[in-house]
Amino acid sequence: MTPIDHSAPPLLQARGLRFARNDEPVFGPLDFAVDAGEALLVQGDNGAGKTTLLRVLAGLLRADEGQIDIDGRPAHPARRARAIAYLGHLPGLKADLSALENLNFLCGLQGRRRAQLPENALGIVGLAGYEDALARQLSAGQKKRLSLARLWLAPAPVWLLDEPYANLDLDGIELVNRMVQAHLREGGAALVTTHGAYAAPPVRTRMLVLGAPSRLADAEAGHA
Ligand SMILES: Nc1ncnc2c1ncn2[C@@H]1O[C@H](COP(=O)(O)OP(=O)(O)OP(=O)(O)O)[C@@H](O)[C@H]1O
């Protein structure tokens, strides 16, 4: 286990972050920070801007105002690529590659954690025996599990998880929670969006509630 350095800058910090579409505010200005070993639960109703926020943090959309820092330094593209793993609504898999080929392809592109092998990751997410199954033949929940295997292999410390529980059965929900717990124990951090109704990782969690107006509820909502 990597010891957590509490004097270090936050792994991810947003200051005055604001996003609008066609002059309509979607969120912000937002100020928040996520430290190593911590999860931030991003809650809000449908359309509140949760996905938009994660896409802005991942660098897939440009904020109208504000600053994003990673490890205390501006989040330019190379730093984001090293530091951030993004699990979106869409699985982002190559339909005609097998489960294992997908993982090998993505590891080749984005690197992988040392000592973590794609075959083992498939086992961890409950897809042992599906190595040769084509991605397009997997169910929605199995595709999500394959995306989780990719996440598990990613070397990035900051996980941005958009509705990670969607399409998963109870065992899958517990799998996500175990993965987040292990990632935080190793000094990582996670931002997790949910509608707030049904699941949240049982870890040291702060909440960011999006709505009108956006506010940071710095509540210890963790169960740990
Ligand atoms: N590509 C787009 N073009 C125009 N408007 C968009 C686009 N994507 C999202 N929006 C709008 O931006 C707002 C925020 O959407 P977003 O997807 O971030 O919300 P969300 O909180 O993730 O919602 P949900 O819980 O339904 O997934 C909504 O009003 C939505 O209609």
PDB file of C-alpha atoms and ligand atoms in Angstrom:
ATOM      1  CA  MET A   1       0.000   0.000   0.000  1.00  0.00           C
ATOM      2  CA  THR A   2       1.311   3.495  -0.871  1.00  0.00           C
ATOM      3  CA  PRO A   3       1.287   5.780   2.189  1.00  0.00           C
ATOM      4  CA  ILE A   4      -0.848   8.875   1.658  1.00  0.00           C
ATOM      5  CA  ASP A   5       1.091  12.151   1.930  1.00  0.00           C
ATOM      6  CA  HIS A   6      -1.296  14.566   3.645  1.00  0.00           C
ATOM      7  CA  SER A   7       0.936  17.577   2.971  1.00  0.00           C
ATOM      8  CA  ALA A   8       0.731  17.041  -0.801  1.00  0.00           C
ATOM      9  CA  PRO A   9      -1.533  19.254  -2.940  1.00  0.00           C
ATOM     10  CA  PRO A  10      -4.935  17.778  -3.847  1.00  0.00           C
ATOM     11  CA  LEU A  11      -4.818  15.234  -6.640  1.00  0.00           C
ATOM     12  CA  LEU A  12      -7.523  17.224  -8.402  1.00  0.00           C
ATOM     13  CA  GLN A  13      -8.697  20.746  -7.693  1.00  0.00           C
ATOM     14  CA  ALA A  14     -11.221  22.995  -9.409  1.00  0.00           C
ATOM     15  CA  ARG A  15     -11.463  26.711  -8.760  1.00  0.00           C
ATOM     16  CA  GLY A  16     -14.217  28.934 -10.070  1.00  0.00           C
ATOM     17  CA  LEU A  17     -15.149  26.268 -12.624  1.00  0.00           C
ATOM     18  CA  ARG A  18     -18.119  27.304 -14.739  1.00  0.00           C
ATOM     19  CA  PHE A  19     -19.713  25.840 -17.849  1.00  0.00           C
ATOM     20  CA  ALA A  20     -22.533  27.206 -20.006  1.00  0.00           C
ATOM     21  CA  ARG A  21     -24.247  26.098 -23.211  1.00  0.00           C
ATOM     22  CA  ASN A  22     -25.622  28.802 -25.473  1.00  0.00           C
ATOM     23  CA  ASP A  23     -25.300  31.277 -22.587  1.00  0.00           C
ATOM     24  CA  GLU A  24     -27.372  28.957 -20.354  1.00  0.00           C
ATOM     25  CA  PRO A  25     -25.383  28.058 -17.216  1.00  0.00           C
ATOM     26  CA  VAL A  26     -24.989  24.305 -16.721  1.00  0.00           C
ATOM     27  CA  PHE A  27     -22.919  24.456 -13.534  1.00  0.00           C
ATOM     28  CA  GLY A  28     -20.723  26.698 -11.463  1.00  0.00           C
ATOM     29  CA  PRO A  29     -18.811  28.499 -10.436  1.00  0.00           C
ATOM     30  CA  LEU A  30     -17.618  25.431  -8.525  1.00  0.00           C
ATOM     31  CA  ASP A  31     -14.736  25.101  -6.094  1.00  0.00           C
ATOM     32  CA  PHE A  32     -13.699  21.697  -4.847  1.00  0.00           C
ATOM     33  CA  ALA A  33     -10.674  19.540  -4.215  1.00  0.00           C
ATOM     34  CA  VAL A  34     -10.159  15.805  -4.038  1.00  0.00           C
ATOM     35  CA  ASP A  35      -7.231  14.444  -2.066  1.00  0.00           C
ATOM     36  CA  ALA A  36      -5.437  11.155  -2.366  1.00  0.00           C
ATOM     37  CA  GLY A  37      -7.488   8.529  -0.579  1.00  0.00           C
ATOM     38  CA  GLU A  38     -10.730  10.429  -1.019  1.00  0.00           C
ATOM     39  CA  ALA A  39     -13.876  10.112  -3.106  1.00  0.00           C
ATOM     40  CA  LEU A  40     -16.149  12.940  -4.166  1.00  0.00           C
ATOM     41  CA  LEU A  41     -19.718  11.941  -4.804  1.00  0.00           C
ATOM     42  CA  VAL A  42     -21.273  14.156  -7.474  1.00  0.00           C
ATOM     43  CA  GLN A  43     -25.021  14.101  -7.066  1.00  0.00           C
ATOM     44  CA  GLY A  44     -27.862  15.782  -8.884  1.00  0.00           C
ATOM     45  CA  ASP A  45     -31.079  15.165 -10.758  1.00  0.00           C
ATOM     46  CA  ASN A  46     -31.240  14.248 -14.435  1.00  0.00           C
ATOM     47  CA  GLY A  47     -29.783  17.113 -16.426  1.00  0.00           C
ATOM     48  CA  ALA A  48     -28.102  18.742 -13.429  1.00  0.00           C
ATOM     49  CA  GLY A  49     -24.738  18.702 -15.191  1.00  0.00           C
ATOM     50  CA  LYS A  50     -22.930  15.712 -13.644  1.00  0.00           C
ATOM     51  CA  THR A  51     -21.749  14.222 -16.942  1.00  0.00           C
ATOM     52  CA  THR A  52     -20.844  17.668 -18.236  1.00  0.00           C
ATOM     53  CA  LEU A  53     -18.690  18.298 -15.146  1.00  0.00           C
ATOM     54  CA  LEU A  54     -16.839  15.008 -15.540  1.00  0.00           C
ATOM     55  CA  ARG A  55     -16.281  15.681 -19.242  1.00  0.00           C
ATOM     56  CA  VAL A  56     -14.875  19.111 -18.421  1.00  0.00           C
ATOM     57  CA  LEU A  57     -12.551  17.586 -15.808  1.00  0.00           C
ATOM     58  CA  ALA A  58     -11.465  14.913 -18.288  1.00  0.00           C
ATOM     59  CA  GLY A  59     -10.685  17.591 -20.872  1.00  0.00           C
ATOM     60  CA  LEU A  60     -13.407  16.493 -23.295  1.00  0.00           C
ATOM     61  CA  LEU A  61     -15.227  19.839 -22.962  1.00  0.00           C
ATOM     62  CA  ARG A  62     -13.764  23.284 -22.344  1.00  0.00           C
ATOM     63  CA  ALA A  63     -14.870  25.232 -19.268  1.00  0.00           C
ATOM     64  CA  ASP A  64     -16.008  28.808 -19.774  1.00  0.00           C
ATOM     65  CA  GLU A  65     -14.151  29.952 -16.690  1.00  0.00           C
ATOM     66  CA  GLY A  66     -12.015  28.588 -13.938  1.00  0.00           C
ATOM     67  CA  GLN A  67      -8.959  26.492 -13.348  1.00  0.00           C
ATOM     68  CA  ILE A  68      -8.347  22.773 -12.958  1.00  0.00           C
ATOM     69  CA  ASP A  69      -5.161  21.609 -11.259  1.00  0.00           C
ATOM     70  CA  ILE A  70      -3.748  18.116 -11.018  1.00  0.00           C
ATOM     71  CA  ASP A  71      -1.214  17.597  -8.244  1.00  0.00           C
ATOM     72  CA  GLY A  72      -1.079  21.368  -7.793  1.00  0.00           C
ATOM     73  CA  ARG A  73      -0.297  22.109 -11.427  1.00  0.00           C
ATOM     74  CA  PRO A  74      -2.500  23.164 -14.370  1.00  0.00           C
ATOM     75  CA  ALA A  75      -4.270  20.261 -16.028  1.00  0.00           C
ATOM     76  CA  HIS A  76      -2.767  20.420 -19.497  1.00  0.00           C
ATOM     77  CA  PRO A  77      -3.452  17.499 -21.875  1.00  0.00           C
ATOM     78  CA  ALA A  78      -0.325  15.430 -21.154  1.00  0.00           C
ATOM     79  CA  ARG A  79      -0.857  15.718 -17.392  1.00  0.00           C
ATOM     80  CA  ARG A  80      -4.523  14.740 -17.794  1.00  0.00           C
ATOM     81  CA  ALA A  81      -3.577  11.748 -19.932  1.00  0.00           C
ATOM     82  CA  ARG A  82      -1.246  10.505 -17.191  1.00  0.00           C
ATOM     83  CA  ALA A  83      -3.455  11.285 -14.225  1.00  0.00           C
ATOM     84  CA  ILE A  84      -7.060  10.685 -15.277  1.00  0.00           C
ATOM     85  CA  ALA A  85      -9.020   7.540 -16.101  1.00  0.00           C
ATOM     86  CA  TYR A  86     -12.546   8.260 -17.334  1.00  0.00           C
ATOM     87  CA  LEU A  87     -15.397   5.765 -17.207  1.00  0.00           C
ATOM     88  CA  GLY A  88     -18.234   7.255 -19.231  1.00  0.00           C
ATOM     89  CA  HIS A  89     -21.774   6.195 -20.081  1.00  0.00           C
ATOM     90  CA  LEU A  90     -20.619   4.511 -23.279  1.00  0.00           C
ATOM     91  CA  PRO A  91     -18.326   1.522 -22.896  1.00  0.00           C
ATOM     92  CA  GLY A  92     -15.759   2.770 -25.443  1.00  0.00           C
ATOM     93  CA  LEU A  93     -14.957  -0.751 -26.611  1.00  0.00           C
ATOM     94  CA  LYS A  94     -13.982  -2.070 -30.028  1.00  0.00           C
ATOM     95  CA  ALA A  95     -17.010  -4.179 -30.972  1.00  0.00           C
ATOM     96  CA  ASP A  96     -15.138  -6.653 -33.188  1.00  0.00           C
ATOM     97  CA  LEU A  97     -12.277  -7.300 -30.795  1.00  0.00           C
ATOM     98  CA  SER A  98     -12.550  -9.881 -28.050  1.00  0.00           C
ATOM     99  CA  ALA A  99     -12.664  -8.914 -24.374  1.00  0.00           C
ATOM    100  CA  LEU A 100      -8.967  -9.693 -23.945  1.00  0.00           C
ATOM    101  CA  GLU A 101      -8.005  -7.995 -27.220  1.00  0.00           C
ATOM    102  CA  ASN A 102      -9.856  -4.880 -26.089  1.00  0.00           C
ATOM    103  CA  LEU A 103      -7.870  -4.768 -22.858  1.00  0.00           C
ATOM    104  CA  ASN A 104      -4.569  -5.382 -24.617  1.00  0.00           C
ATOM    105  CA  PHE A 105      -5.405  -2.697 -27.182  1.00  0.00           C
ATOM    106  CA  LEU A 106      -6.261  -0.127 -24.508  1.00  0.00           C
ATOM    107  CA  CYS A 107      -3.215  -1.010 -22.399  1.00  0.00           C
ATOM    108  CA  GLY A 108      -1.043  -0.563 -25.483  1.00  0.00           C
ATOM    109  CA  LEU A 109      -2.577   2.849 -26.019  1.00  0.00           C
ATOM    110  CA  GLN A 110      -2.713   4.145 -22.470  1.00  0.00           C
ATOM    111  CA  GLY A 111      -0.320   1.963 -20.476  1.00  0.00           C
ATOM    112  CA  ARG A 112      -1.207  -0.172 -17.498  1.00  0.00           C
ATOM    113  CA  ARG A 113      -0.422  -0.547 -13.841  1.00  0.00           C
ATOM    114  CA  ARG A 114       2.592  -2.668 -13.193  1.00  0.00           C
ATOM    115  CA  ALA A 115       1.843  -6.147 -11.863  1.00  0.00           C
ATOM    116  CA  GLN A 116      -1.718  -6.017 -13.227  1.00  0.00           C
ATOM    117  CA  LEU A 117      -2.380  -8.315 -16.151  1.00  0.00           C
ATOM    118  CA  PRO A 118      -5.379  -8.132 -18.485  1.00  0.00           C
ATOM    119  CA  GLU A 119      -6.219 -11.806 -17.869  1.00  0.00           C
ATOM    120  CA  ASN A 120      -6.313 -11.225 -14.114  1.00  0.00           C
ATOM    121  CA  ALA A 121      -8.383  -8.077 -14.525  1.00  0.00           C
ATOM    122  CA  LEU A 122     -11.008 -10.071 -16.418  1.00  0.00           C
ATOM    123  CA  GLY A 123     -11.161 -12.482 -13.490  1.00  0.00           C
ATOM    124  CA  ILE A 124     -11.488  -9.653 -10.974  1.00  0.00           C
ATOM    125  CA  VAL A 125     -14.532  -8.216 -12.779  1.00  0.00           C
ATOM    126  CA  GLY A 126     -16.179 -11.636 -13.141  1.00  0.00           C
ATOM    127  CA  LEU A 127     -15.403 -12.154 -16.815  1.00  0.00           C
ATOM    128  CA  ALA A 128     -13.096 -15.172 -16.530  1.00  0.00           C
ATOM    129  CA  GLY A 129     -14.013 -17.453 -19.414  1.00  0.00           C
ATOM    130  CA  TYR A 130     -15.028 -14.495 -21.627  1.00  0.00           C
ATOM    131  CA  GLU A 131     -11.492 -13.781 -22.871  1.00  0.00           C
ATOM    132  CA  ASP A 132     -12.364 -14.643 -26.470  1.00  0.00           C
ATOM    133  CA  ALA A 133     -15.928 -13.307 -26.518  1.00  0.00           C
ATOM    134  CA  LEU A 134     -16.344 -10.399 -28.916  1.00  0.00           C
ATOM    135  CA  ALA A 135     -17.252  -7.139 -27.201  1.00  0.00           C
ATOM    136  CA  ARG A 136     -20.399  -6.818 -29.305  1.00  0.00           C
ATOM    137  CA  GLN A 137     -21.624 -10.165 -27.982  1.00  0.00           C
ATOM    138  CA  LEU A 138     -21.452  -9.056 -24.363  1.00  0.00           C
ATOM    139  CA  SER A 139     -24.496  -7.888 -22.442  1.00  0.00           C
ATOM    140  CA  ALA A 140     -24.695  -4.284 -21.237  1.00  0.00           C
ATOM    141  CA  GLY A 141     -23.596  -5.340 -17.749  1.00  0.00           C
ATOM    142  CA  GLN A 142     -20.745  -7.458 -19.126  1.00  0.00           C
ATOM    143  CA  LYS A 143     -19.595  -4.506 -21.258  1.00  0.00           C
ATOM    144  CA  LYS A 144     -19.610  -2.362 -18.156  1.00  0.00           C
ATOM    145  CA  ARG A 145     -17.548  -5.016 -16.372  1.00  0.00           C
ATOM    146  CA  LEU A 146     -15.063  -5.014 -19.259  1.00  0.00           C
ATOM    147  CA  SER A 147     -14.787  -1.221 -18.938  1.00  0.00           C
ATOM    148  CA  LEU A 148     -14.192  -1.730 -15.212  1.00  0.00           C
ATOM    149  CA  ALA A 149     -11.379  -4.170 -16.029  1.00  0.00           C
ATOM    150  CA  ARG A 150      -9.823  -1.472 -18.183  1.00  0.00           C
ATOM    151  CA  LEU A 151     -10.199   0.987 -15.311  1.00  0.00           C
ATOM    152  CA  TRP A 152      -8.540  -1.477 -12.953  1.00  0.00           C
ATOM    153  CA  LEU A 153      -5.556  -1.739 -15.285  1.00  0.00           C
ATOM    154  CA  ALA A 154      -5.210   2.012 -15.833  1.00  0.00           C
ATOM    155  CA  PRO A 155      -2.163   3.592 -14.182  1.00  0.00           C
ATOM    156  CA  ALA A 156      -4.022   6.880 -13.552  1.00  0.00           C
ATOM    157  CA  PRO A 157      -4.549   8.014  -9.922  1.00  0.00           C
ATOM    158  CA  VAL A 158      -7.739  10.022 -10.558  1.00  0.00           C
ATOM    159  CA  TRP A 159     -10.828   8.052 -11.518  1.00  0.00           C
ATOM    160  CA  LEU A 160     -13.767   9.922 -13.029  1.00  0.00           C
ATOM    161  CA  LEU A 161     -16.696   7.514 -12.871  1.00  0.00           C
ATOM    162  CA  ASP A 162     -19.935   8.550 -14.544  1.00  0.00           C
ATOM    163  CA  GLU A 163     -22.802   6.452 -13.187  1.00  0.00           C
ATOM    164  CA  PRO A 164     -20.518   3.443 -12.612  1.00  0.00           C
ATOM    165  CA  TYR A 165     -23.382   1.418 -11.122  1.00  0.00           C
ATOM    166  CA  ALA A 166     -25.586   1.655 -14.219  1.00  0.00           C
ATOM    167  CA  ASN A 167     -26.379  -1.735 -15.822  1.00  0.00           C
ATOM    168  CA  LEU A 168     -24.794  -3.671 -12.970  1.00  0.00           C
ATOM    169  CA  ASP A 169     -26.390  -6.289 -10.773  1.00  0.00           C
ATOM    170  CA  LEU A 170     -25.894  -6.300  -6.990  1.00  0.00           C
ATOM    171  CA  ASP A 171     -22.639  -8.203  -7.297  1.00  0.00           C
ATOM    172  CA  GLY A 172     -21.446  -5.642  -9.870  1.00  0.00           C
ATOM    173  CA  ILE A 173     -22.345  -2.749  -7.566  1.00  0.00           C
ATOM    174  CA  GLU A 174     -20.292  -4.371  -4.806  1.00  0.00           C
ATOM    175  CA  LEU A 175     -17.462  -4.892  -7.302  1.00  0.00           C
ATOM    176  CA  VAL A 176     -17.404  -1.151  -8.094  1.00  0.00           C
ATOM    177  CA  ASN A 177     -17.348  -0.352  -4.385  1.00  0.00           C
ATOM    178  CA  ARG A 178     -14.496  -2.805  -3.747  1.00  0.00           C
ATOM    179  CA  MET A 179     -12.528  -1.362  -6.660  1.00  0.00           C
ATOM    180  CA  VAL A 180     -12.999   2.203  -5.443  1.00  0.00           C
ATOM    181  CA  GLN A 181     -12.021   1.211  -1.897  1.00  0.00           C
ATOM    182  CA  ALA A 182      -8.845  -0.524  -3.125  1.00  0.00           C
ATOM    183  CA  HIS A 183      -7.968   2.391  -5.404  1.00  0.00           C
ATOM    184  CA  LEU A 184      -8.317   4.894  -2.566  1.00  0.00           C
ATOM    185  CA  ARG A 185      -6.278   2.688  -0.226  1.00  0.00           C
ATOM    186  CA  GLU A 186      -3.473   2.787  -2.785  1.00  0.00           C
ATOM    187  CA  GLY A 187      -3.485   6.592  -2.757  1.00  0.00           C
ATOM    188  CA  GLY A 188      -5.857   7.212  -5.657  1.00  0.00           C
ATOM    189  CA  ALA A 189      -8.941   9.413  -5.750  1.00  0.00           C
ATOM    190  CA  ALA A 190     -12.341   9.085  -7.387  1.00  0.00           C
ATOM    191  CA  LEU A 191     -15.180  11.324  -8.499  1.00  0.00           C
ATOM    192  CA  VAL A 192     -18.366   9.322  -8.766  1.00  0.00           C
ATOM    193  CA  THR A 193     -21.650  10.576 -10.208  1.00  0.00           C
ATOM    194  CA  THR A 194     -24.921   9.083  -9.046  1.00  0.00           C
ATOM    195  CA  HIS A 195     -28.521  10.130  -8.868  1.00  0.00           C
ATOM    196  CA  GLY A 196     -28.031   9.600  -5.196  1.00  0.00           C
ATOM    197  CA  ALA A 197     -30.748   7.062  -4.828  1.00  0.00           C
ATOM    198  CA  TYR A 198     -29.215   3.656  -4.796  1.00  0.00           C
ATOM    199  CA  ALA A 199     -25.514   3.270  -4.367  1.00  0.00           C
ATOM    200  CA  ALA A 200     -22.375   5.000  -3.186  1.00  0.00           C
ATOM    201  CA  PRO A 201     -18.935   3.675  -2.398  1.00  0.00           C
ATOM    202  CA  PRO A 202     -18.437   2.965   1.312  1.00  0.00           C
ATOM    203  CA  VAL A 203     -15.350   5.126   1.593  1.00  0.00           C
ATOM    204  CA  ARG A 204     -14.329   8.519   2.882  1.00  0.00           C
ATOM    205  CA  THR A 205     -16.715  10.500   0.719  1.00  0.00           C
ATOM    206  CA  ARG A 206     -17.531  14.150   0.271  1.00  0.00           C
ATOM    207  CA  MET A 207     -20.495  15.330  -1.707  1.00  0.00           C
ATOM    208  CA  LEU A 208     -20.847  17.848  -4.484  1.00  0.00           C
ATOM    209  CA  VAL A 209     -24.499  18.467  -5.183  1.00  0.00           C
ATOM    210  CA  LEU A 210     -25.285  19.946  -8.573  1.00  0.00           C
ATOM    211  CA  GLY A 211     -28.508  21.799  -9.059  1.00  0.00           C
ATOM    212  CA  ALA A 212     -29.591  25.390  -8.953  1.00  0.00           C
ATOM    213  CA  PRO A 213     -27.593  26.874  -7.397  1.00  0.00           C
ATOM    214  CA  SER A 214     -24.654  24.440  -7.277  1.00  0.00           C
ATOM    215  CA  ARG A 215     -23.240  24.020  -3.838  1.00  0.00           C
ATOM    216  CA  LEU A 216     -20.566  22.036  -2.144  1.00  0.00           C
ATOM    217  CA  ALA A 217     -21.984  20.045   0.711  1.00  0.00           C
ATOM    218  CA  ASP A 218     -18.782  19.212   2.474  1.00  0.00           C
ATOM    219  CA  ALA A 219     -20.539  16.485   4.375  1.00  0.00           C
ATOM    220  CA  GLU A 220     -18.875  13.360   5.549  1.00  0.00           C
ATOM    221  CA  ALA A 221     -21.256  10.999   3.829  1.00  0.00           C
ATOM    222  CA  GLY A 222     -18.878   8.083   4.093  1.00  0.00           C
ATOM    223  CA  HIS A 223     -19.820   4.917   5.845  1.00  0.00           C
ATOM    224  CA  ALA A 224     -16.246   4.022   6.698  1.00  0.00           C
TER     225      ALA A 224
HETATM  226  N1  LIG B   1     -24.423  17.485 -26.347  1.00  0.00           N
HETATM  227  C1  LIG B   1     -25.280  18.324 -25.754  1.00  0.00           C
HETATM  228  N2  LIG B   1     -25.778  19.363 -26.425  1.00  0.00           N
HETATM  229  C2  LIG B   1     -26.620  20.244 -25.845  1.00  0.00           C
HETATM  230  N3  LIG B   1     -27.019  20.160 -24.571  1.00  0.00           N
HETATM  231  C3  LIG B   1     -26.558  19.137 -23.848  1.00  0.00           C
HETATM  232  C4  LIG B   1     -25.656  18.161 -24.396  1.00  0.00           C
HETATM  233  N4  LIG B   1     -25.362  17.277 -23.430  1.00  0.00           N
HETATM  234  C5  LIG B   1     -26.045  17.659 -22.338  1.00  0.00           C
HETATM  235  N5  LIG B   1     -26.760  18.768 -22.572  1.00  0.00           N
HETATM  236  C6  LIG B   1     -27.582  19.496 -21.600  1.00  0.00           C
HETATM  237  O1  LIG B   1     -26.737  19.910 -20.528  1.00  0.00           O
HETATM  238  C7  LIG B   1     -27.408  19.760 -19.282  1.00  0.00           C
HETATM  239  C8  LIG B   1     -26.585  18.860 -18.372  1.00  0.00           C
HETATM  240  O2  LIG B   1     -26.530  17.557 -18.919  1.00  0.00           O
HETATM  241  P1  LIG B   1     -25.689  16.386 -18.247  1.00  0.00           P
HETATM  242  O3  LIG B   1     -25.691  15.233 -19.178  1.00  0.00           O
HETATM  243  O4  LIG B   1     -24.379  16.933 -17.808  1.00  0.00           O
HETATM  244  O5  LIG B   1     -26.566  16.091 -16.951  1.00  0.00           O
HETATM  245  P2  LIG B   1     -26.495  14.866 -15.926  1.00  0.00           P
HETATM  246  O6  LIG B   1     -26.582  15.470 -14.555  1.00  0.00           O
HETATM  247  O7  LIG B   1     -25.318  14.015 -16.201  1.00  0.00           O
HETATM  248  O8  LIG B   1     -27.832  14.110 -16.274  1.00  0.00           O
HETATM  249  P3  LIG B   1     -28.261  12.543 -16.143  1.00  0.00           P
HETATM  250  O9  LIG B   1     -28.425  12.263 -14.678  1.00  0.00           O
HETATM  251  O10 LIG B   1     -29.568  12.527 -16.847  1.00  0.00           O
HETATM  252  O11 LIG B   1     -27.219  11.717 -16.803  1.00  0.00           O
HETATM  253  C9  LIG B   1     -28.801  19.195 -19.599  1.00  0.00           C
HETATM  254  O12 LIG B   1     -29.707  20.260 -19.597  1.00  0.00           O
HETATM  255  C10 LIG B   1     -28.652  18.620 -20.989  1.00  0.00           C
HETATM  256  O13 LIG B   1     -29.868  18.734 -21.700  1.00  0.00           O
END
